[in-house]
mmCIF file of C-alpha atoms and ligand atoms in Angstrom:
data_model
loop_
_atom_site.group_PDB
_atom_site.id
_atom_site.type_symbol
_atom_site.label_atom_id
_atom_site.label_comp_id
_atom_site.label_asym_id
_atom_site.label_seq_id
_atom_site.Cartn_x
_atom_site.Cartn_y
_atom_site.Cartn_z
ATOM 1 C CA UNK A 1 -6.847 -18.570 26.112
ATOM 2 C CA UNK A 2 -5.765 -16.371 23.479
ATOM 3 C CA UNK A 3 -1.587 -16.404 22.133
ATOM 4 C CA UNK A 4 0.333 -13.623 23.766
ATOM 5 C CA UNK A 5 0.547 -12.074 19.882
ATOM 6 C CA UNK A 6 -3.325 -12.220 19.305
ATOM 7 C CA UNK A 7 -4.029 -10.674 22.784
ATOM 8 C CA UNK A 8 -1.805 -7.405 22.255
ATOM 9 C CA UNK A 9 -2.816 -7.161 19.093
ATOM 10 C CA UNK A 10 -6.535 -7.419 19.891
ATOM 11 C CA UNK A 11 -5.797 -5.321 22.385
ATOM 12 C CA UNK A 12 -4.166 -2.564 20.415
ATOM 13 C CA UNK A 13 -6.710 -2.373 17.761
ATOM 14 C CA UNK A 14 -9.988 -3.056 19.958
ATOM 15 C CA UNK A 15 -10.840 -5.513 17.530
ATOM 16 C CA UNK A 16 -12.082 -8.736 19.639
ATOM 17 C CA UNK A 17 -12.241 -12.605 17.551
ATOM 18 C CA UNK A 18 -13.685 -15.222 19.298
ATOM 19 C CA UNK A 19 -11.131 -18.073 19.272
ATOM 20 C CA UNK A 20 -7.911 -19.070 17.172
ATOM 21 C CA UNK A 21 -6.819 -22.003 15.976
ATOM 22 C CA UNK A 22 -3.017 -22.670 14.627
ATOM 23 C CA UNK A 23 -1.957 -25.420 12.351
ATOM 24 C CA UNK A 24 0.326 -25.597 9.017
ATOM 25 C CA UNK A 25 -1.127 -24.395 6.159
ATOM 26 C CA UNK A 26 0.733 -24.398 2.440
ATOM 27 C CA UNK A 27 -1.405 -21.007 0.883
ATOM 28 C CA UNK A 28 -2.563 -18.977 3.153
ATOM 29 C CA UNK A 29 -1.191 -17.066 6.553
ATOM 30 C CA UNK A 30 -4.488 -16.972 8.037
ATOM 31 C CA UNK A 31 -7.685 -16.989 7.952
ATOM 32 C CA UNK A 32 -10.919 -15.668 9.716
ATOM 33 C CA UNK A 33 -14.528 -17.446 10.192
ATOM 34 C CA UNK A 34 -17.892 -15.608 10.014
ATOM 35 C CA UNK A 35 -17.938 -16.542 13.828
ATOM 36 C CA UNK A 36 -15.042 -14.679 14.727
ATOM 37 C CA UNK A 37 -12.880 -17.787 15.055
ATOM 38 C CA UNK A 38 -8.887 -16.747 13.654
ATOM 39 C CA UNK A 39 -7.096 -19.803 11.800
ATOM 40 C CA UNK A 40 -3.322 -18.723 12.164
ATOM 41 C CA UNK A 41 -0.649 -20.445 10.131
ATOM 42 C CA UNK A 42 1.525 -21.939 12.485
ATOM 43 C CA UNK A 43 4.340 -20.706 10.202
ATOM 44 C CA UNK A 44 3.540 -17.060 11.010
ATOM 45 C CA UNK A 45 5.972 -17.964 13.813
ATOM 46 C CA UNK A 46 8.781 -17.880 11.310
ATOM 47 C CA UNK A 47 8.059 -14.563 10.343
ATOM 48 C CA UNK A 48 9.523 -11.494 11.732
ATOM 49 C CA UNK A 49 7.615 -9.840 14.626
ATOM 50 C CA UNK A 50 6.156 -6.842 12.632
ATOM 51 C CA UNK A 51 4.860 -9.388 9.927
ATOM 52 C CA UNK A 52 3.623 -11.668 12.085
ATOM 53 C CA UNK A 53 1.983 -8.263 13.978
ATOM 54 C CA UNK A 54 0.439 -7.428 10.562
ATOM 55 C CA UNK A 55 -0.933 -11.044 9.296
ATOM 56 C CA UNK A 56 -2.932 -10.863 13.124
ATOM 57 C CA UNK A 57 -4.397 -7.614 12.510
ATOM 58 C CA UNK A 58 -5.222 -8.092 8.717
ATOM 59 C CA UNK A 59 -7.440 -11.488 10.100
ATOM 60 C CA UNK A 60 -8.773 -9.484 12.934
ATOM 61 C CA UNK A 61 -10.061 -6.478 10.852
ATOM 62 C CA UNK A 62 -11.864 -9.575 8.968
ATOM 63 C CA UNK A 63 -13.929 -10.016 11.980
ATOM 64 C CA UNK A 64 -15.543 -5.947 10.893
ATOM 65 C CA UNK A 65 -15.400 -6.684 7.127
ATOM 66 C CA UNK A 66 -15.439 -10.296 5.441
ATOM 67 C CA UNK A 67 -13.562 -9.605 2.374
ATOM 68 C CA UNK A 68 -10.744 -6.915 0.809
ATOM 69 C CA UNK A 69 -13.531 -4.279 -0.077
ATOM 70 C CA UNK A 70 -12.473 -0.743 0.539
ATOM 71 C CA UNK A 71 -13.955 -0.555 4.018
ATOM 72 C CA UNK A 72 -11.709 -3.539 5.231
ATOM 73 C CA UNK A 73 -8.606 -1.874 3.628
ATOM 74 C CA UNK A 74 -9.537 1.681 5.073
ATOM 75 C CA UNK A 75 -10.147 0.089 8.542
ATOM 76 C CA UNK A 76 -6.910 -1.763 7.953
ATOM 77 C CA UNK A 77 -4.545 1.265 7.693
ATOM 78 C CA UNK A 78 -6.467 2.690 10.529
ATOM 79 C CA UNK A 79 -4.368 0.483 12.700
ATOM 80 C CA UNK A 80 -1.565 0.216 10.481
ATOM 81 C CA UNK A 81 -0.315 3.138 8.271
ATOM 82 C CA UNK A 82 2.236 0.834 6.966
ATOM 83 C CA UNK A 83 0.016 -1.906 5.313
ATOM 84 C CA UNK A 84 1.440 -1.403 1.688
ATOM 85 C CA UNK A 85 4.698 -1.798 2.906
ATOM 86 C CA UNK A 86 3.849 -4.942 4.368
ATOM 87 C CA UNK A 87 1.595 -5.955 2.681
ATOM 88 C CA UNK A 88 3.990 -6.197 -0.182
ATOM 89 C CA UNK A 89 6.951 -8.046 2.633
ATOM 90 C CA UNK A 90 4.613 -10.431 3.322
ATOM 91 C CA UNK A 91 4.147 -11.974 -0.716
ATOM 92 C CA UNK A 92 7.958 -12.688 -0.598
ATOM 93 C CA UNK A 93 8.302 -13.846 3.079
ATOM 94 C CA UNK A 94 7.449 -17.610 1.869
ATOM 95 C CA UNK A 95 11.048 -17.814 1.465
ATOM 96 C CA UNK A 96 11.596 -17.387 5.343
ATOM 97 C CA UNK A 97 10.082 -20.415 6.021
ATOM 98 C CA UNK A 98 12.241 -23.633 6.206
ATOM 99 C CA UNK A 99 11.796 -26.001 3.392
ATOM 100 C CA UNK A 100 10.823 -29.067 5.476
ATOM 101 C CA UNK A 101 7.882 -27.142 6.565
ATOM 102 C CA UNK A 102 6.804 -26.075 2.983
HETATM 103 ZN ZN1 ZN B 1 -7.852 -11.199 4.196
#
């Protein structure tokens, strides 16, 4: 059963991941395992919609390319022209989060 946001966005980029897990992390928004399994950070759900989008897409592209080489960055504007843009949102959108959570 995949999240409504993972499904479109696997959809829209043809990139398939084999599970995903959610649960509050303090460092990272996500991760991705050599088996294809997505570890969301349940506070992506504080984030707006296109950052949220992005974090889901950057994690599936991982499941093509393990690390930030070229090749991962050049597939990862394939699906999203924007990426510097938010790319560079997403370093400051800590603050979105509530406190409590932090
Ligand atoms: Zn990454």
């Amino acid at each position: 059963d995949m999240p409504p946001l993972v499904r479109e966005q696997s959809l829209r980029s043809g990139l398939a991941c084999s599970a995903v897990r959610f649960r509050a992390q303090r460092m990272r928004w996500g991760s991705c395992t050599a088996a294809g399994v997505l570890h969301l950070n349940a506070k992506l759900l504080f984030l707006s919609r296109e950052l949220a989008d992005f974090v889901i897409l950057h994690e599936l592209c991982h499941t093509v390319h393990m690390d930030h080489s070229p090749r991962f960055k050049a597939l990862l504007a394939s699906h999203e022209p924007d990426m510097e843009r938010l790319d560079a949102a997403l370093r400051t959108a800590g603050t979105m989060v509530p406190a409590l959570l932090n």
